[in-house]
Amino acid sequence: MSSYRAPLEEMSFVLNELAGLAGVAKLPGCGEADPATVAAILEEAGKFATDVLEPLNRTGDLRGARLLEDGSMRMPPGFRDAYWKFVEGGWNGLAKNPEYGGQGLPEVVAAAVEEMWHASNMAFDLCAMLTQGAIEAIERNASPELKALYLPKMVSGQWTGTMNLTEPQAGSDLAAVRTRAVPQPDGSYRITGQKIFITYGEHDYTENIVHLVLARLPDAPEGVKGISLFVVPKFLPDAQGKPGARNDLRCVSVEHKLGIHASPTCVMSYGDGGGATGFVVGEPNRGLEYMFVMMNLARYSVGLEGVGIAERAYQRAVAYARERVQGRAVGLEKGAKPAAIIEHPDVRRMLMTMRAQTEAIRAVAYVTGAAMDHAKREPDAEARKRHQAFVDLMIPIVKGHSTEVAQEVASLGIQVHGGMGFIEETGAAQHFRDARITTIYEGTTGIQANDLVGRKTARDGGAVAKSVVGEVAKVARRLGGSGDSALKAIGSRLAAAVATLDRTIDWLVSNAGGNARVALAGSVAYLRMWGVVAGGWQLARAAEIAAAKLAAREGDAAFLQAKVTTARFYAEAILPWVDAHAALATGGGEAAVALPAERF
């Protein structure tokens, strides 16, 4: 089987040319993110992904995480050692606050590195991913005492973190949370209840696990406004900050899943012996607000999972297509010998679809990551607000569209392999199985789409959405007026697609209020429209930059020509999907909600 190789040239191009790394490096606290330093970081991360993480990926899939009779978790062979190499390499705190031991690098740089972890071994990186979100929630909202006690250990990777939202009776409906938190005289709380789907709720990597748990106080109001957030450690830190007494919590079972077998998905029980000790984060009854900090970061990271899995599936498919010889390819010389299947036109179509979609979602994700840095670090308040509005619009698109694309690309990867793709030994099937969860956890595609329609489009009358549409249209007009035939074709297709998106925004703004059920029934199609157009926007920008470099004889000509060709393929073969999505978004909702529930 082929090995993963980080696409460093592509990543560097996107970071520097599309995400504007030079501009990010000028932000306060980002001075060390110069191109040479970032290139060195990416190179080292690529080595770690290839040499340490990827060799464990199949082992993790086959062996999985196992819950032992004593309640401890046995991780697959090699995973614990890899975790400590990961921590010793400083990867856990790459973008975290130097005040707590982090390196303070920009989010967009961390995003590129994170893509490599997801591509090489997604199940492994889920532990670090949840810890990053827990760190963010504590740093933004907890008391100085909690920050001082927990953040240095979590940023270093000495302790890990989890997110405990879901309960058996409350899936995505957090208003139905029943876990209880009773105040104690010493200022702590007694936590009782059960949580499900807790990623890395138990493992054998570290000496402590810090659970962030949503629970209700006895006098809390009903609904989501009555939820508080608590830090509930596996071991209670003593006066020196070392793990002390075991807290009253345990993993009671681990789920048997379609994919990500090496990531333990736990059922956690709190308070079987009378109550686990927890400490409130911030103010009571504001827990969901605080947890959304963690969830938004996690949603962005899940979008990066989509990028990573798509890239790995594409690489594996290309490697197989180069070596698998079968038949004589149409259009080659008569009498030619049987060719590798990469010469067959339909295989080329599949590979180009995989390549173009993967490059598109990567570019959109990195551009969004750079906007996150600007929203956090820009000195000017108005600039921060403007970038944050863009981030808020794009997060559900990055999460929802990228993960849907990952499934499609992984499925095409199996198709390229033919019958061998259905055989586990080739590795193609694992990518398909692992990708399947990404459209579900941290909010399903439907939840992301509802958010995009309701909060991100209709609430402001489409103002932010229209402003981004305006930026896409500028690029389309510029390329449409180009003397370069490839750029002109890209610009023409992009102009048509963005005009369709613009009309769809108008329709949604008009209908989301008075006809909300119909509007939301078409919301996933609307999200996919945005994903396709945003990807076309970024690939068009990439083609324009690549063409200019080619004309100036600057850079690797083969790489740059491939950027133009890939963008043209996307414009001609993928942007037309926008019309179908628009028809579904504006015309398919009424029938979707018309049939009475009892007729299903």
Coordinates of C-alpha atoms in Angstrom, one line a residue:
M1 CA 0.0 0.0 0.0
S2 CA 1.1 3.6 -0.7
S3 CA 2.3 5.8 2.1
Y4 CA 0.9 9.3 2.8
R5 CA 3.0 12.2 1.8
A6 CA 2.0 15.7 2.9
P7 CA 1.3 17.8 -0.2
L8 CA 3.8 20.5 1.0
E9 CA 4.0 22.4 -2.3
E10 CA 0.3 22.7 -2.5
M11 CA -0.1 23.6 1.2
S12 CA 2.6 26.3 0.9
F13 CA 0.9 27.8 -2.2
V14 CA -2.5 28.0 -0.5
L15 CA -1.0 29.4 2.7
N16 CA 1.0 32.1 1.0
E17 CA -1.0 33.0 -2.1
L18 CA -4.6 32.5 -1.0
A19 CA -4.7 32.7 2.8
G20 CA -2.2 35.6 2.9
L21 CA 0.3 34.2 5.3
A22 CA 2.5 37.4 5.0
G23 CA -0.5 39.5 6.2
V24 CA -1.1 37.1 9.1
A25 CA 2.5 37.3 10.1
K26 CA 2.2 41.1 10.6
L27 CA -0.6 40.7 13.2
P28 CA 0.4 41.2 16.8
G29 CA 2.0 38.1 18.2
C30 CA 2.5 36.4 14.8
G31 CA 5.9 37.7 13.9
E32 CA 7.5 34.2 14.0
A33 CA 5.2 33.0 11.3
D34 CA 7.5 34.0 8.4
P35 CA 7.5 31.8 5.3
A36 CA 10.8 30.1 6.1
T37 CA 9.8 29.2 9.6
V38 CA 6.4 27.9 8.5
A39 CA 7.9 25.9 5.7
A40 CA 10.2 24.2 8.3
I41 CA 7.3 23.5 10.6
L42 CA 5.3 21.9 7.7
E43 CA 8.2 19.8 6.6
E44 CA 8.7 18.4 10.2
A45 CA 5.0 17.8 10.6
G46 CA 4.9 16.0 7.3
K47 CA 7.8 13.7 8.5
F48 CA 6.0 13.0 11.7
A49 CA 2.7 12.2 9.9
T50 CA 4.5 9.8 7.5
D51 CA 7.0 8.2 9.8
V52 CA 5.1 8.0 13.1
L53 CA 1.3 8.3 12.6
E54 CA 0.5 6.7 9.3
P55 CA 2.2 3.3 10.1
L56 CA -0.2 3.0 13.1
N57 CA -3.4 3.9 11.1
R58 CA -4.2 0.4 9.9
T59 CA -3.2 -1.2 13.2
G60 CA -5.6 1.2 15.0
D61 CA -8.4 0.3 12.6
L62 CA -7.8 -3.5 13.1
R63 CA -7.2 -3.5 16.8
G64 CA -9.3 -0.6 18.0
A65 CA -9.5 0.7 21.6
R66 CA -10.6 -1.9 24.2
L67 CA -12.2 -1.3 27.6
L68 CA -10.8 -3.8 30.1
E69 CA -12.7 -5.3 33.1
D70 CA -11.0 -2.9 35.5
G71 CA -12.5 0.1 33.7
S72 CA -9.2 1.1 32.0
M73 CA -8.8 1.6 28.3
R74 CA -6.2 -0.4 26.2
M75 CA -5.2 1.7 23.2
P76 CA -3.9 0.0 20.1
P77 CA -0.2 -0.9 20.0
G78 CA 2.1 2.0 19.4
F79 CA -0.5 4.7 20.0
R80 CA 0.7 5.7 23.5
D81 CA 4.3 6.0 22.4
A82 CA 3.2 8.1 19.4
Y83 CA 1.2 10.4 21.7
W84 CA 4.3 11.1 23.8
K85 CA 6.4 11.7 20.7
F86 CA 3.6 14.1 19.6
V87 CA 3.7 15.9 22.9
E88 CA 7.5 16.0 23.1
G89 CA 7.6 17.5 19.6
G90 CA 5.5 20.5 20.9
W91 CA 2.7 19.8 18.5
N92 CA -0.1 19.9 21.1
G93 CA 0.5 23.6 21.9
L94 CA 1.3 24.9 18.4
A95 CA -1.3 27.7 18.3
K96 CA -1.9 28.0 22.0
N97 CA -1.2 30.9 24.3
P98 CA 2.5 31.2 25.3
E99 CA 1.3 32.3 28.8
Y100 CA 0.4 28.7 29.4
G101 CA 3.3 27.1 27.5
G102 CA 2.0 27.2 23.9
Q103 CA 3.9 28.5 20.9
G104 CA 1.3 31.1 19.9
L105 CA 1.5 30.4 16.1
P106 CA -1.4 31.5 13.9
E107 CA -4.5 29.3 13.6
V108 CA -4.0 29.0 9.8
V109 CA -0.5 27.4 10.3
A110 CA -1.9 25.0 12.9
A111 CA -4.7 24.2 10.4
A112 CA -2.2 23.0 7.8
V113 CA -0.4 20.9 10.4
E114 CA -3.7 19.5 11.6
E115 CA -4.7 18.4 8.1
M116 CA -1.6 16.2 8.1
W117 CA -2.6 14.5 11.4
H118 CA -6.1 13.8 10.0
A119 CA -4.8 12.5 6.7
S120 CA -2.3 10.2 8.3
N121 CA -4.3 8.9 11.3
M122 CA -7.6 10.6 12.1
A123 CA -8.5 8.4 15.0
F124 CA -5.2 9.4 16.8
D125 CA -5.7 13.1 16.3
L126 CA -9.2 13.2 17.8
C127 CA -7.6 13.2 21.3
A128 CA -5.6 16.3 20.6
M129 CA -8.5 17.9 18.7
L130 CA -10.8 17.6 21.7
T131 CA -8.1 18.9 24.0
Q132 CA -7.6 22.0 21.9
G133 CA -11.3 22.8 22.2
A134 CA -11.3 22.2 25.9
I135 CA -8.3 24.5 26.3
E136 CA -10.1 27.3 24.4
A137 CA -13.3 27.0 26.5
I138 CA -11.3 27.2 29.8
E139 CA -9.0 30.0 28.7
R140 CA -11.9 32.2 27.5
N141 CA -14.3 31.7 30.3
A142 CA -12.9 30.1 33.5
S143 CA -11.6 31.7 36.6
P144 CA -7.9 32.6 36.9
E145 CA -7.6 29.8 39.5
L146 CA -8.9 27.2 37.1
K147 CA -6.8 28.5 34.2
A148 CA -3.6 28.4 36.3
L149 CA -4.4 24.9 37.5
Y150 CA -5.4 23.2 34.3
L151 CA -4.2 25.1 31.2
P152 CA -0.4 24.5 31.5
K153 CA -0.9 20.7 31.8
M154 CA -3.4 20.6 29.0
V155 CA -1.4 22.9 26.6
S156 CA 1.7 20.7 27.2
G157 CA -0.3 17.6 26.5
Q158 CA 0.4 16.2 30.0
W159 CA -3.4 16.1 30.5
T160 CA -6.0 15.8 27.8
G161 CA -9.5 17.2 27.6
T162 CA -13.0 16.1 26.5
M163 CA -16.4 17.6 25.7
N164 CA -19.5 16.1 27.4
L165 CA -22.7 17.3 25.8
T166 CA -24.8 14.4 24.6
E167 CA -27.0 12.2 26.7
P168 CA -29.1 9.1 25.8
Q169 CA -32.3 11.1 25.7
A170 CA -30.8 14.3 24.3
G171 CA -28.9 13.9 21.1
S172 CA -28.5 17.3 19.4
D173 CA -31.3 18.7 21.6
L174 CA -29.3 20.1 24.4
A175 CA -32.4 21.6 26.0
A176 CA -33.1 18.1 27.2
V177 CA -29.9 17.7 29.2
R178 CA -30.6 16.1 32.6
T179 CA -27.2 15.8 34.2
R180 CA -27.4 17.5 37.6
A181 CA -24.9 19.8 39.4
V182 CA -25.6 20.5 43.2
P183 CA -23.6 23.3 44.9
Q184 CA -21.4 22.3 47.8
P185 CA -20.3 24.4 50.8
D186 CA -16.7 24.5 49.5
G187 CA -17.7 26.1 46.2
S188 CA -17.5 22.9 44.2
Y189 CA -20.5 21.0 42.7
R190 CA -21.6 17.4 42.9
I191 CA -22.2 16.1 39.3
T192 CA -24.5 13.1 38.6
G193 CA -25.7 11.8 35.2
Q194 CA -24.6 10.0 32.1
K195 CA -23.1 11.2 28.9
I196 CA -22.7 9.3 25.6
F197 CA -20.5 9.6 22.5
I198 CA -17.5 11.0 24.5
T199 CA -14.4 11.0 22.4
Y200 CA -11.4 9.8 24.3
G201 CA -13.4 9.8 27.6
E202 CA -11.0 7.1 28.8
H203 CA -7.5 6.2 27.5
D204 CA -4.0 5.2 28.7
Y205 CA -2.0 8.1 27.3
T206 CA -1.9 10.5 30.2
E207 CA -2.2 10.7 34.0
N208 CA -5.3 12.8 34.0
I209 CA -8.3 13.6 31.7
V210 CA -10.2 16.9 32.1
H211 CA -13.8 16.5 31.3
L212 CA -15.9 19.6 30.4
V213 CA -19.5 18.6 31.3
L214 CA -22.8 20.4 30.7
A215 CA -25.2 20.0 33.6
R216 CA -28.1 21.8 35.3
L217 CA -28.3 23.4 38.7
P218 CA -31.3 22.6 40.9
D219 CA -32.8 26.1 40.4
A220 CA -31.9 26.4 36.7
P221 CA -34.5 27.6 34.2
E222 CA -35.8 25.2 31.6
G223 CA -34.2 24.9 28.2
V224 CA -30.8 25.8 27.0
K225 CA -30.6 28.9 29.2
G226 CA -30.5 26.7 32.2
I227 CA -27.3 24.8 31.3
S228 CA -23.9 25.4 33.1
L229 CA -20.4 24.2 32.2
F230 CA -18.2 22.3 34.7
V231 CA -14.6 21.1 34.8
V232 CA -14.7 17.5 36.1
P233 CA -11.2 15.9 36.2
K234 CA -10.7 12.2 36.3
F235 CA -8.3 12.7 39.2
L236 CA -8.7 15.7 41.5
P237 CA -5.5 17.8 41.6
D238 CA -3.8 18.2 45.0
A239 CA -2.3 21.3 46.5
Q240 CA 0.8 20.9 44.2
G241 CA -1.4 20.5 41.1
K242 CA -0.7 16.7 40.8
P243 CA -3.4 14.1 40.2
G244 CA -4.8 13.2 43.6
A245 CA -7.9 11.3 44.6
R246 CA -9.9 9.5 41.9
N247 CA -13.1 11.4 41.1
D248 CA -16.5 9.7 41.0
L249 CA -16.7 9.1 37.3
R250 CA -16.0 6.2 35.0
C251 CA -16.3 4.9 31.5
V252 CA -19.0 2.2 31.5
S253 CA -18.7 1.1 27.9
V254 CA -17.1 1.9 24.6
E255 CA -19.0 2.0 21.3
H256 CA -18.4 -0.4 18.4
K257 CA -18.3 1.8 15.4
L258 CA -18.3 1.8 11.6
G259 CA -14.9 3.7 11.5
I260 CA -12.3 5.5 13.6
H261 CA -11.9 2.3 15.6
A262 CA -8.8 3.5 17.5
S263 CA -10.7 6.5 18.9
P264 CA -12.5 5.3 22.1
T265 CA -16.1 6.6 22.0
C266 CA -17.2 6.3 25.6
V267 CA -20.3 6.2 27.7
M268 CA -19.4 8.2 30.8
S269 CA -21.2 7.9 34.2
Y270 CA -20.8 10.6 36.7
G271 CA -21.7 10.2 40.4
D272 CA -22.3 6.4 40.8
G273 CA -20.8 6.8 44.3
G274 CA -22.7 9.9 45.3
G275 CA -21.4 12.6 42.9
A276 CA -18.4 13.6 41.0
T277 CA -16.6 16.8 42.0
G278 CA -16.9 19.5 39.5
F279 CA -16.0 23.2 39.3
V280 CA -18.1 25.7 37.4
V281 CA -16.7 27.5 34.4
G282 CA -17.6 31.2 34.3
E283 CA -21.1 32.1 35.4
P284 CA -23.9 29.6 36.1
N285 CA -26.5 29.0 33.3
R286 CA -24.2 30.2 30.6
G287 CA -22.7 26.8 29.8
L288 CA -24.0 26.4 26.4
E289 CA -22.7 29.8 25.4
Y290 CA -19.3 28.8 26.7
M291 CA -19.4 25.3 25.1
F292 CA -20.1 26.9 21.7
V293 CA -16.6 28.3 21.9
M294 CA -15.3 24.7 22.0
M295 CA -17.9 23.5 19.4
N296 CA -17.0 26.1 16.8
L297 CA -13.3 25.3 17.0
A298 CA -14.2 21.6 16.9
R299 CA -16.5 22.2 13.8
Y300 CA -13.6 23.9 12.0
S301 CA -11.3 21.0 12.9
V302 CA -13.9 18.5 11.6
G303 CA -13.9 20.4 8.4
L304 CA -10.1 19.9 8.3
E305 CA -10.7 16.2 8.9
G306 CA -12.7 16.2 5.7
V307 CA -9.7 17.8 3.9
G308 CA -7.3 15.3 5.3
I309 CA -9.3 12.2 4.6
A310 CA -10.0 13.5 1.0
E311 CA -6.3 14.1 0.4
R312 CA -5.4 10.6 1.7
A313 CA -8.1 8.9 -0.4
Y314 CA -6.9 10.8 -3.5
Q315 CA -3.3 9.9 -2.9
R316 CA -4.1 6.2 -2.5
A317 CA -6.3 6.2 -5.6
V318 CA -3.6 7.9 -7.7
A319 CA -1.0 5.4 -6.6
Y320 CA -3.2 2.4 -7.4
A321 CA -4.2 3.9 -10.8
R322 CA -0.5 4.3 -11.7
E323 CA 0.3 0.7 -11.0
R324 CA -2.8 -1.2 -12.0
V325 CA -2.5 -2.3 -15.6
Q326 CA -5.7 -3.3 -17.4
G327 CA -6.9 -3.0 -21.0
R328 CA -5.8 -0.6 -23.7
A329 CA -6.8 3.0 -23.1
V330 CA -9.0 4.7 -25.7
G331 CA -7.2 7.2 -27.9
L332 CA -3.7 5.8 -27.6
E333 CA -1.7 4.5 -30.5
K334 CA -3.0 1.3 -32.2
G335 CA -1.1 -1.7 -31.0
A336 CA -0.2 0.0 -27.7
K337 CA 0.4 -2.4 -24.8
P338 CA -2.1 -2.6 -22.0
A339 CA -1.9 0.6 -20.0
A340 CA -2.2 1.5 -16.4
I341 CA -5.7 2.5 -15.6
I342 CA -4.7 6.1 -15.0
E343 CA -4.7 6.4 -18.9
H344 CA -8.4 5.5 -19.1
P345 CA -10.6 8.7 -19.6
D346 CA -13.2 7.8 -16.9
V347 CA -10.5 7.1 -14.4
R348 CA -9.0 10.4 -15.2
R349 CA -12.4 12.0 -14.6
M350 CA -12.7 10.4 -11.2
L351 CA -9.1 11.4 -10.2
M352 CA -9.6 15.0 -11.4
T353 CA -12.9 15.2 -9.5
M354 CA -11.1 14.0 -6.3
R355 CA -8.2 16.3 -6.9
A356 CA -10.2 19.4 -7.7
Q357 CA -12.6 19.0 -4.8
T358 CA -9.9 18.3 -2.3
E359 CA -7.9 21.4 -3.4
A360 CA -11.0 23.5 -3.2
I361 CA -12.0 22.5 0.3
R362 CA -8.4 23.0 1.5
A363 CA -8.3 26.5 0.1
V364 CA -11.6 27.5 1.7
A365 CA -10.5 26.0 5.0
Y366 CA -7.2 27.8 5.1
V367 CA -8.6 31.1 4.0
T368 CA -11.2 30.8 6.8
G369 CA -8.3 29.9 9.2
A370 CA -6.5 33.1 8.3
A371 CA -9.7 35.1 8.8
M372 CA -9.9 33.6 12.3
D373 CA -6.4 35.0 13.0
H374 CA -7.4 38.4 11.8
A375 CA -10.6 38.3 13.8
K376 CA -8.6 37.5 16.9
R377 CA -5.6 39.7 16.5
E378 CA -6.4 42.7 14.3
P379 CA -5.7 45.9 16.3
D380 CA -8.7 47.7 14.8
A381 CA -12.1 46.7 16.2
E382 CA -13.9 47.2 13.0
A383 CA -11.5 44.9 11.1
R384 CA -11.9 42.3 13.8
K385 CA -15.7 42.5 13.5
R386 CA -15.5 42.2 9.7
H387 CA -13.3 39.2 9.7
Q388 CA -15.4 37.5 12.5
A389 CA -18.5 37.9 10.4
F390 CA -16.8 36.1 7.5
V391 CA -15.6 33.3 9.9
D392 CA -19.1 32.9 11.3
L393 CA -20.6 32.5 7.8
M394 CA -17.9 30.1 6.7
I395 CA -17.6 27.8 9.7
P396 CA -20.8 25.8 8.8
I397 CA -19.7 25.7 5.2
V398 CA -16.2 24.4 6.1
K399 CA -17.7 21.8 8.4
G400 CA -20.7 20.7 6.4
H401 CA -19.4 20.9 2.8
S402 CA -15.9 19.6 3.4
T403 CA -17.1 16.5 5.2
E404 CA -19.7 15.8 2.5
V405 CA -16.9 16.1 -0.1
A406 CA -14.7 13.8 2.0
Q407 CA -17.3 11.0 1.7
E408 CA -17.7 11.6 -2.0
V409 CA -14.0 11.6 -2.6
A410 CA -13.4 8.5 -0.5
S411 CA -16.2 6.8 -2.3
L412 CA -14.6 7.7 -5.7
G413 CA -11.4 6.3 -4.3
I414 CA -13.0 2.9 -3.9
Q415 CA -14.4 3.1 -7.4
V416 CA -10.9 3.9 -8.8
H417 CA -9.7 0.7 -7.1
G418 CA -12.6 -1.3 -8.6
G419 CA -13.2 -4.6 -6.8
M420 CA -10.0 -4.2 -4.9
G421 CA -11.4 -1.1 -3.3
F422 CA -14.0 -3.2 -1.6
I423 CA -11.3 -5.3 0.0
E424 CA -10.1 -4.0 3.3
E425 CA -6.4 -4.8 2.6
T426 CA -6.1 -2.0 0.1
G427 CA -6.9 0.7 2.7
A428 CA -9.4 2.5 0.5
A429 CA -12.4 1.2 2.4
Q430 CA -11.1 2.5 5.7
H431 CA -11.1 6.1 4.4
F432 CA -14.7 5.7 3.4
R433 CA -15.6 4.3 6.8
D434 CA -13.7 6.9 8.7
A435 CA -15.1 9.8 6.7
R436 CA -18.7 8.8 7.4
I437 CA -18.7 10.1 11.0
T438 CA -17.5 13.6 10.0
T439 CA -20.9 14.7 8.6
I440 CA -22.5 13.6 11.9
Y441 CA -20.5 14.6 14.9
E442 CA -20.1 18.2 16.1
G443 CA -23.5 18.9 14.4
T444 CA -24.8 17.1 11.4
T445 CA -24.8 18.6 7.9
G446 CA -28.4 19.4 8.5
I447 CA -27.6 21.3 11.7
Q448 CA -24.9 23.2 9.9
A449 CA -27.2 24.0 7.1
N450 CA -30.0 25.3 9.4
D451 CA -27.4 27.5 11.1
L452 CA -26.3 28.8 7.7
V453 CA -29.8 29.7 6.7
G454 CA -31.2 31.0 10.0
R455 CA -28.4 32.6 11.9
K456 CA -25.9 33.4 9.1
T457 CA -28.1 34.4 6.2
A458 CA -31.7 35.3 7.2
R459 CA -30.9 37.0 10.5
D460 CA -29.0 40.0 8.9
G461 CA -31.1 40.0 5.7
G462 CA -28.3 38.3 3.8
A463 CA -25.9 41.3 4.4
V464 CA -22.7 39.3 5.2
A465 CA -23.6 36.6 2.6
K466 CA -24.1 39.3 -0.1
S467 CA -20.8 40.9 0.8
V468 CA -18.9 37.7 0.2
V469 CA -20.9 37.1 -3.0
G470 CA -19.6 40.5 -4.1
E471 CA -16.0 39.5 -3.6
V472 CA -16.5 36.3 -5.6
A473 CA -18.2 38.3 -8.4
K474 CA -15.2 40.6 -8.6
V475 CA -12.9 37.6 -9.3
A476 CA -15.3 36.2 -11.8
R477 CA -15.4 39.5 -13.7
R478 CA -11.7 39.9 -13.7
L479 CA -11.1 36.5 -15.1
G480 CA -13.9 36.8 -17.5
G481 CA -12.2 39.7 -19.1
S482 CA -8.8 38.0 -19.4
G483 CA -7.1 37.4 -22.7
D484 CA -6.1 33.9 -21.4
S485 CA -8.7 31.4 -22.7
A486 CA -8.5 29.1 -19.6
L487 CA -8.9 32.0 -17.2
K488 CA -11.8 33.4 -19.3
A489 CA -13.6 30.0 -19.2
I490 CA -13.1 29.9 -15.4
G491 CA -14.4 33.4 -15.0
S492 CA -17.5 32.8 -17.1
R493 CA -18.5 29.6 -15.2
L494 CA -17.8 31.3 -11.8
A495 CA -19.9 34.3 -12.8
A496 CA -22.9 32.1 -13.7
A497 CA -22.6 30.2 -10.4
V498 CA -22.3 33.2 -8.2
A499 CA -25.2 34.8 -9.8
T500 CA -27.3 31.8 -9.1
L501 CA -26.1 31.8 -5.5
D502 CA -27.1 35.5 -5.2
R503 CA -30.6 34.8 -6.4
T504 CA -30.9 31.9 -3.9
I505 CA -29.9 34.2 -1.1
D506 CA -32.7 36.6 -2.0
W507 CA -35.2 33.7 -2.1
L508 CA -34.1 32.4 1.3
V509 CA -34.2 35.9 3.0
S510 CA -37.8 36.3 1.6
N511 CA -38.9 32.8 2.7
A512 CA -37.0 31.9 5.8
G513 CA -39.4 33.9 8.1
G514 CA -42.9 33.1 6.8
N515 CA -42.1 29.8 5.2
A516 CA -39.4 28.5 7.5
R517 CA -40.1 24.7 7.1
V518 CA -39.9 24.9 3.3
A519 CA -36.7 27.0 3.5
L520 CA -35.0 24.7 6.0
A521 CA -36.0 21.6 4.0
G522 CA -33.7 23.0 1.2
S523 CA -31.0 24.2 3.6
V524 CA -28.5 21.4 2.9
A525 CA -28.6 22.1 -0.8
Y526 CA -28.0 25.8 0.0
L527 CA -25.0 24.9 2.1
R528 CA -23.6 22.7 -0.7
M529 CA -24.1 25.6 -3.1
W530 CA -22.0 27.8 -0.9
G531 CA -19.3 25.1 -0.6
V532 CA -19.1 24.6 -4.4
V533 CA -19.0 28.4 -5.1
A534 CA -16.5 29.1 -2.4
G535 CA -14.3 26.4 -3.7
G536 CA -14.6 27.7 -7.2
W537 CA -13.8 31.2 -5.9
Q538 CA -10.5 30.1 -4.3
L539 CA -9.5 27.9 -7.2
A540 CA -10.1 30.8 -9.6
R541 CA -7.9 33.0 -7.5
A542 CA -5.3 30.2 -7.5
A543 CA -5.5 29.9 -11.3
E544 CA -5.1 33.7 -11.8
I545 CA -2.0 33.8 -9.6
A546 CA -0.5 30.7 -11.2
A547 CA -1.0 32.1 -14.7
A548 CA 0.7 35.3 -13.7
K549 CA 3.7 33.3 -12.3
L550 CA 3.8 31.2 -15.5
A551 CA 3.9 34.4 -17.6
A552 CA 6.7 35.8 -15.5
R553 CA 8.6 32.4 -15.6
E554 CA 8.5 32.3 -11.8
G555 CA 8.2 29.0 -9.9
D556 CA 7.7 25.4 -10.9
A557 CA 5.9 25.6 -14.3
A558 CA 4.5 22.0 -14.0
F559 CA 2.9 22.8 -10.6
L560 CA 1.6 26.1 -11.7
Q561 CA 0.1 24.7 -15.0
A562 CA -1.6 22.0 -12.9
K563 CA -3.2 24.7 -10.8
V564 CA -4.7 26.3 -13.9
T565 CA -5.9 23.0 -15.3
T566 CA -7.4 21.9 -12.0
A567 CA -9.3 25.1 -11.6
R568 CA -10.6 24.9 -15.2
F569 CA -11.8 21.3 -14.6
Y570 CA -13.6 22.5 -11.4
A571 CA -15.2 25.3 -13.2
E572 CA -16.4 23.1 -16.1
A573 CA -17.3 19.9 -14.2
I574 CA -18.2 20.9 -10.7
L575 CA -19.5 24.5 -10.7
P576 CA -22.5 23.4 -12.9
W577 CA -23.7 21.4 -9.8
V578 CA -24.7 24.8 -8.4
D579 CA -27.8 24.9 -10.7
A580 CA -29.0 21.6 -9.3
H581 CA -28.4 22.7 -5.7
A582 CA -30.3 25.9 -6.4
A583 CA -33.3 24.0 -7.7
L584 CA -33.3 21.9 -4.6
A585 CA -32.8 24.9 -2.3
T586 CA -35.6 26.9 -3.7
G587 CA -38.0 24.3 -5.2
G588 CA -37.6 21.0 -3.4
G589 CA -38.6 22.0 0.1
E590 CA -42.4 22.1 -0.3
A591 CA -42.7 18.5 -1.4
A592 CA -40.2 17.4 1.3
V593 CA -42.5 18.5 4.1
A594 CA -45.9 17.8 2.4
L595 CA -46.3 14.1 3.2
P596 CA -47.9 13.5 6.6
A597 CA -45.5 11.8 9.1
E598 CA -47.8 8.7 9.4
R599 CA -47.4 8.1 5.7
F600 CA -43.6 7.4 5.9

